[in-house]
Tab-separated table of C-alpha atoms in Angstrom:
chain	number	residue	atom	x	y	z
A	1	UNK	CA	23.181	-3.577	-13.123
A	2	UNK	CA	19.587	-2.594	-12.482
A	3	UNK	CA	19.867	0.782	-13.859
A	4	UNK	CA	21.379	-0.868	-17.479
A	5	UNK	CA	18.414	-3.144	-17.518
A	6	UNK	CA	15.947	-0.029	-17.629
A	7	UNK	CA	18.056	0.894	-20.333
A	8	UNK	CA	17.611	-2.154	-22.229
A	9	UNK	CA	13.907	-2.273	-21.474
A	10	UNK	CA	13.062	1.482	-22.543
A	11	UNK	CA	9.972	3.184	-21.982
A	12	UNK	CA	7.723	0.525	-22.495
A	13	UNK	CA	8.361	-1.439	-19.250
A	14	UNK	CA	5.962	1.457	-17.790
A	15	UNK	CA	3.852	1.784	-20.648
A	16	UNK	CA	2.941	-1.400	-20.704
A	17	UNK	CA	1.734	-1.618	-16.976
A	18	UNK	CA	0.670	2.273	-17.473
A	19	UNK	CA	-1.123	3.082	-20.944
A	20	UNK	CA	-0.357	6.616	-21.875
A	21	UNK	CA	-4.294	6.720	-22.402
A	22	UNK	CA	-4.934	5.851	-18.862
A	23	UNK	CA	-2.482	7.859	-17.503
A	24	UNK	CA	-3.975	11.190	-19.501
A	25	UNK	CA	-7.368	9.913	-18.255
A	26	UNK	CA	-5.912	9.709	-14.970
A	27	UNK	CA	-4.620	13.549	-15.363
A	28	UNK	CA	-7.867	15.100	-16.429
A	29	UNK	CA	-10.416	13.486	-13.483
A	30	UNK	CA	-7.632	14.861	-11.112
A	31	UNK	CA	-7.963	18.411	-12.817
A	32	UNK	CA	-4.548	18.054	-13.743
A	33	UNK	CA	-3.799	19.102	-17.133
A	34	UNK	CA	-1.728	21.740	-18.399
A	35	UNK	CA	-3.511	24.831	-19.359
A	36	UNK	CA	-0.041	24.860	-22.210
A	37	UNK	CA	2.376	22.629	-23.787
A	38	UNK	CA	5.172	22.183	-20.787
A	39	UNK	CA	8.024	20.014	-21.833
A	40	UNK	CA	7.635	18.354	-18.818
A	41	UNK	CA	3.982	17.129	-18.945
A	42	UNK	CA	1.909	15.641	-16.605
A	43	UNK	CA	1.888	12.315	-18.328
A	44	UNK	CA	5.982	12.424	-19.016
A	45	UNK	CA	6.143	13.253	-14.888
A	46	UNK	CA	3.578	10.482	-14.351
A	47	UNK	CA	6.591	8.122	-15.540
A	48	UNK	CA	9.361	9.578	-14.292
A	49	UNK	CA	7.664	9.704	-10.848
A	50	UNK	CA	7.609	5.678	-11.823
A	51	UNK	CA	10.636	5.434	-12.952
A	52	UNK	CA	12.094	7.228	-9.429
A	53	UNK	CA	10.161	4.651	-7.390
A	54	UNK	CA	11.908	1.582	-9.399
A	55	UNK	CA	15.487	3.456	-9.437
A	56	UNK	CA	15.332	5.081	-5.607
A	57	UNK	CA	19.264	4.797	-5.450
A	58	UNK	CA	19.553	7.336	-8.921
A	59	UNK	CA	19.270	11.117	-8.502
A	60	UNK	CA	16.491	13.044	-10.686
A	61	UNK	CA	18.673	13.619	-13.662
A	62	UNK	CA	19.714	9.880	-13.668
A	63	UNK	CA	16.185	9.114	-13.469
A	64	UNK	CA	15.943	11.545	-16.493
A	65	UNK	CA	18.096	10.304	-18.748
A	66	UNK	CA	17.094	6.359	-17.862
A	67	UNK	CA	13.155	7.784	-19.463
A	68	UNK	CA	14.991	9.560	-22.307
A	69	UNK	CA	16.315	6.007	-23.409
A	70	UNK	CA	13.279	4.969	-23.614
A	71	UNK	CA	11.576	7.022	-25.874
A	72	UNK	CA	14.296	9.116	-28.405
A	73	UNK	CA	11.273	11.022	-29.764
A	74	UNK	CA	10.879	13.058	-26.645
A	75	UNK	CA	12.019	16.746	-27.251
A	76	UNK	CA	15.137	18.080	-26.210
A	77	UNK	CA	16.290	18.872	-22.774
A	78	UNK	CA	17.394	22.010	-23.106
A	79	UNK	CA	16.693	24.185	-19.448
A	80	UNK	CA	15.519	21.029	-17.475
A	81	UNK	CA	17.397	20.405	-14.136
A	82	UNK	CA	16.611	19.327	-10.700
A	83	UNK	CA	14.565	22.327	-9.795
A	84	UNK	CA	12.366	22.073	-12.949
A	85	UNK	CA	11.711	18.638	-12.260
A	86	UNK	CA	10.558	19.155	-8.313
A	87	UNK	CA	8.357	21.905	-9.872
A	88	UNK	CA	6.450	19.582	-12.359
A	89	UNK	CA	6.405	17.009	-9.482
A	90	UNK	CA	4.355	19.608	-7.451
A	91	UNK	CA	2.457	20.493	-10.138
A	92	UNK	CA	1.238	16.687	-10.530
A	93	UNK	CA	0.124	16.322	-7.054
A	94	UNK	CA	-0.142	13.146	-5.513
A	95	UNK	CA	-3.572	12.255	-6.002
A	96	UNK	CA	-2.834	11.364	-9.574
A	97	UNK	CA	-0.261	9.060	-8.695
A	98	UNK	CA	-3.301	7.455	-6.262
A	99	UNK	CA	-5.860	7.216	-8.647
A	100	UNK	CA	-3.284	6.236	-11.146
A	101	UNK	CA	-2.280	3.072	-8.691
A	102	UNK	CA	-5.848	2.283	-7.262
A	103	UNK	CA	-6.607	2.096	-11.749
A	104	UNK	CA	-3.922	-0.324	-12.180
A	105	UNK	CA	-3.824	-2.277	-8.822
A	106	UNK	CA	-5.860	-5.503	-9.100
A	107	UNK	CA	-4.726	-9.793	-8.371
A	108	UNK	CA	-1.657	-10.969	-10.525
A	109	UNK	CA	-2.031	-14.863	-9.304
A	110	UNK	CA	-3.294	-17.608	-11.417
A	111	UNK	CA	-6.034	-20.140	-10.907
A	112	UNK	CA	-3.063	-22.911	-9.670
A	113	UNK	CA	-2.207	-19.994	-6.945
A	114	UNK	CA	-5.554	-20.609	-4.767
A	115	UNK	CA	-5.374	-22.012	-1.637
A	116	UNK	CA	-9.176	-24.579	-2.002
A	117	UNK	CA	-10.477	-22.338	-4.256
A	118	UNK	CA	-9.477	-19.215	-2.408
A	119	UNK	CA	-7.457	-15.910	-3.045
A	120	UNK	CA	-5.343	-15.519	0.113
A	121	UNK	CA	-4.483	-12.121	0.878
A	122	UNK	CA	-2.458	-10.130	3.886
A	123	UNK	CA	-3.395	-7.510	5.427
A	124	UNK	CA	0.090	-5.881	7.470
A	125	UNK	CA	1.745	-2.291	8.525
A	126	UNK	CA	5.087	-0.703	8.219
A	127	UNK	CA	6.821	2.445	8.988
A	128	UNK	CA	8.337	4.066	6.544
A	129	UNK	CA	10.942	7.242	7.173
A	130	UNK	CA	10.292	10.534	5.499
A	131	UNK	CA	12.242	13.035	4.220
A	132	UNK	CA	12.732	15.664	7.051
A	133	UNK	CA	10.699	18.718	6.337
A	134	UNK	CA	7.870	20.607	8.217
A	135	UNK	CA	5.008	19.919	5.980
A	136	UNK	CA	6.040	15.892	6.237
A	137	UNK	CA	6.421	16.677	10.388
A	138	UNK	CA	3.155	18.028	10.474
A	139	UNK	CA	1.443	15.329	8.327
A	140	UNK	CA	3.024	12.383	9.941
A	141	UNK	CA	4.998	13.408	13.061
A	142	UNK	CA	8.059	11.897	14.988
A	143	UNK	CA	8.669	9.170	17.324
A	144	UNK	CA	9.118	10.317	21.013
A	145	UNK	CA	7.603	13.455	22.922
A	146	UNK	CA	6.263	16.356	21.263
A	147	UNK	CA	9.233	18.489	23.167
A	148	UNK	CA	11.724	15.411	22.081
A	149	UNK	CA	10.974	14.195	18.680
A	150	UNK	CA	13.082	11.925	17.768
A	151	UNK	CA	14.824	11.042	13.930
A	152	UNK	CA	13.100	11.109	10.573
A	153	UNK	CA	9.143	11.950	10.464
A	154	UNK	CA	7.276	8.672	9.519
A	155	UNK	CA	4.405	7.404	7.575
A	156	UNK	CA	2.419	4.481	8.850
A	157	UNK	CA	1.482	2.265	5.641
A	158	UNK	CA	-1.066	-0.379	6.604
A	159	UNK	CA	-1.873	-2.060	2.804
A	160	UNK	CA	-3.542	-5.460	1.844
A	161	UNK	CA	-1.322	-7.669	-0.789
A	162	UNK	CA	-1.729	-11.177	-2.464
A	163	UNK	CA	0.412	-13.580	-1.021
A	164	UNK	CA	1.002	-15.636	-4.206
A	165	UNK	CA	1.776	-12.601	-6.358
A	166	UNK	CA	3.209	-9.652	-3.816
A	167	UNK	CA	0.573	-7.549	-5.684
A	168	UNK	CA	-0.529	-5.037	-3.392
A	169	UNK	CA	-4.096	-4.420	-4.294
A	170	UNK	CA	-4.819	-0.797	-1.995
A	171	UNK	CA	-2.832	1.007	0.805
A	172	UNK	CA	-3.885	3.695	3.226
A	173	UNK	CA	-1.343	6.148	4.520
A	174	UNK	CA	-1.473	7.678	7.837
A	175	UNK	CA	0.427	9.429	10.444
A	176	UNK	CA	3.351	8.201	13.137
A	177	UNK	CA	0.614	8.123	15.734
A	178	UNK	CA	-2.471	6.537	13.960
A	179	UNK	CA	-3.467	3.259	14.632
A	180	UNK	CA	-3.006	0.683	12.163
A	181	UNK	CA	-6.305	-1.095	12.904
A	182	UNK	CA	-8.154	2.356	12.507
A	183	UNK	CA	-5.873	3.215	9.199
A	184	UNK	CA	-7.178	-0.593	8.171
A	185	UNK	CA	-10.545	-0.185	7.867
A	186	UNK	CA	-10.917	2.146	4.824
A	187	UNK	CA	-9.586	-1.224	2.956
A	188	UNK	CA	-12.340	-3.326	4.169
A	189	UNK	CA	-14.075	-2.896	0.496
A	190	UNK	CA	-11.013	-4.665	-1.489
A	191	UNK	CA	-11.583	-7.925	0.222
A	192	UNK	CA	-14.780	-9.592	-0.473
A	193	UNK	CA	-16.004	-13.012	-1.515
A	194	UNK	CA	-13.870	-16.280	-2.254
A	195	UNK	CA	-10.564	-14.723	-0.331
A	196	UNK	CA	-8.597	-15.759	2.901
A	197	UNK	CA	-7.535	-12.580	4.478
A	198	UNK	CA	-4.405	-13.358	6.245
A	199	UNK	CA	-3.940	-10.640	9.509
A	200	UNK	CA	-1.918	-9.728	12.673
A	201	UNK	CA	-2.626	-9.429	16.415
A	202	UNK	CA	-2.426	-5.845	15.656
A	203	UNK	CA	-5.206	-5.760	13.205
A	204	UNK	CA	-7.525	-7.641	15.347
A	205	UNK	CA	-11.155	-6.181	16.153
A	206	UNK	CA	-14.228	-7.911	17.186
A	207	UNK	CA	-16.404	-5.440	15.545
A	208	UNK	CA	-14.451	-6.106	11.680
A	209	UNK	CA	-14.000	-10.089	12.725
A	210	UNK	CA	-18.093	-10.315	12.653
A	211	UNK	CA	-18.125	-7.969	9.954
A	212	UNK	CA	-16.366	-9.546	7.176
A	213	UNK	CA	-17.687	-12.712	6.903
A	214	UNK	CA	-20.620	-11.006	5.864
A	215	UNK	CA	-18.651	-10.222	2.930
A	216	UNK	CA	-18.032	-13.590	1.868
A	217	UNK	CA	-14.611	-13.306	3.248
A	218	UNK	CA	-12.893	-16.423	5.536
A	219	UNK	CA	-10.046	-14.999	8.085
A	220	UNK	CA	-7.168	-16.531	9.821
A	221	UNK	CA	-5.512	-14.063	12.125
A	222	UNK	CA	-3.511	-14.019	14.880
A	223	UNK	CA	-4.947	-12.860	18.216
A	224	UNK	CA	-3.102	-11.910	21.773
A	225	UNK	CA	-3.263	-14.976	24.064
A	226	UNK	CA	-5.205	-12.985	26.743
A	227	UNK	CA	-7.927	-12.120	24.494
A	228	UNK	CA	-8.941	-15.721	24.335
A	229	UNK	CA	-7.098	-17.793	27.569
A	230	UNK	CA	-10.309	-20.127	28.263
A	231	UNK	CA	-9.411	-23.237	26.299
A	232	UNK	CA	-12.867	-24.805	24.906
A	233	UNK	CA	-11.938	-27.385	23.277
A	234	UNK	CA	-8.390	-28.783	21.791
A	235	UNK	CA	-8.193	-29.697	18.367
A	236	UNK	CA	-6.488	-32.712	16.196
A	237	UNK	CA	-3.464	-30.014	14.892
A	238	UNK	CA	-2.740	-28.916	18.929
A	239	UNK	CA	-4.877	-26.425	17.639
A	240	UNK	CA	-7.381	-25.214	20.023
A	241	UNK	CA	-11.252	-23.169	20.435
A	242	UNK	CA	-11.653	-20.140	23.201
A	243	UNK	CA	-14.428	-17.767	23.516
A	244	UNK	CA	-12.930	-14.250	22.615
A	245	UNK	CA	-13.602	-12.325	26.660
A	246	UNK	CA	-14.340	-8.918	24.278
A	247	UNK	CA	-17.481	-10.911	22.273
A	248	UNK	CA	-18.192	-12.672	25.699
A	249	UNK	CA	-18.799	-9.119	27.673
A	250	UNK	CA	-20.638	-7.613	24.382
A	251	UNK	CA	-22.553	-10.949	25.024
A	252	UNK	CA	-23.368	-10.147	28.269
A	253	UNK	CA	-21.419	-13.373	29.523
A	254	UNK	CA	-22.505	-15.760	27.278
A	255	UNK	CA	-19.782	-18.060	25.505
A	256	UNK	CA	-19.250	-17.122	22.337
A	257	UNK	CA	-16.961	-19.051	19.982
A	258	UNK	CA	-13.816	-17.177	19.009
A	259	UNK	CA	-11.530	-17.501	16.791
A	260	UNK	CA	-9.018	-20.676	16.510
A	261	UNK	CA	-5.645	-19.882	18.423
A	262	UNK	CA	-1.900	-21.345	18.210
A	263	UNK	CA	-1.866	-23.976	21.375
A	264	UNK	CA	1.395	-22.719	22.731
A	265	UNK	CA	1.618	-19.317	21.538
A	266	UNK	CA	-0.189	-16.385	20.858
């Protein structure tokens, strides 16, 4: 079903979010162009990298013939197979693919979308499996010891998204063992003024909590209940005020006023 739709759509259902003129641009700041005329460019693996990434459940030559629909005035085929296509894929690199995102990545929602006149955004992590291979194990690594490992080498994705649209607006990419939080910061410069950065517990740090605002950003994040167990005052929602105890010891004691906290939760 979802493969025939790429059929009816063609070509264009990347072109359109991908010029072909960005995407060469995109090629020659990453030092990517061909030195000769390959039948599989850069900018033709460009979209069928795309085209794998909608289509995960079709194998390369699937993939293949799905781009072929959509544009008949591509050359023949004639010598291209699976090993020819991993080839160009190396040759590509993946900072194209990057640069070609972080060009293309910006807020889909409308006006109607804000929440009082504010963007709201997430900020979250996931782990995502790997395929199995040394250069993945030693860029990411395994759960369990390093004598044990244990399944599929992971990446640890921490990203920031708009809530209204899905949009994700920049990523970072680390290793099994990395710390979200620490992964998290290199995204600090995508949220700015008039947006509501939405965050988990596991995101929380005093240092980014004081910096942001600076930014003209408001937060709302969760915190652990023991960072903040002195109840200051109760609010009308059940809601209530603590002083953080990591701002009250950089404080040297002094009650500071952290962040608002579920009642009965976290």
């Amino acid at each position: 079903m979802l493969i025939s739709r790429l059929e009816r759509l063609g070509l264009g259902v990347l072109t359109r979010s991908c010029p072909p003129e960005l995407v060469d641009r995109v090629v020659v700041e990453a030092g990517r162009l061909e030195k000769r005329r390959r039948l599989l460019s850069a900018r033709f693996t460009v979209y069928f990298v795309l085209a794998m990434c909608l289509f995960p459940q079709a194998d390369y030559l699937e993939v293949l013939r799905l781009v072929k629909t959509g544009d008949p005035g591509l050359r023949p085929w004639t010598g291209v197979n699976k090993s020819s296509l991993t080839r160009a894929r190396q040759r590509l690199g993946w900072t194209v693919m990057r640069e070609l995102f972080r060009a293309v990545a910006r807020p889909l929602g409308r006006e109607d979308d804000l929440f009082r006149g504010l963007r709201v955004l997430a900020l979250d992590g996931t782990l995502l499996a790997v395929p199995d291979s040394a250069a993945n194990n030693d860029a990411f690594g395994k759960s369990g010891s390093q004598r044990s490992p244990m399944g599929y080498p992971q990446a640890r994705v921490v990203a920031v998204a708009e809530c209204s649209s899905h949009a994700v607006l920049d990523a970072v990419v680390g290793g099994f063992k990395e710390s979200e939080r620490i992964l998290s910061d290199t995204l600090d410069a995508h949220i700015g003024s008039g947006t509501l950065l939405l965050a988990d517990r596991g995101l929380w740090g005093l240092a980014r909590w004081h910096r942001l605002p600076g930014q003209g950003t408001h937060l709302l994040w969760r915190i652990e209940r023991r960072k903040a167990r002195r109840v200051q005052d109760v609010l009308s929602d059940g809601s209530y005020l603590a002083p953080d105890r990591g701002e009250q010891a950089q404080q040297g004691g002094r009650d500071g006023q952290g962040p608002t906290s579920p009642g009965p939760g976290d």
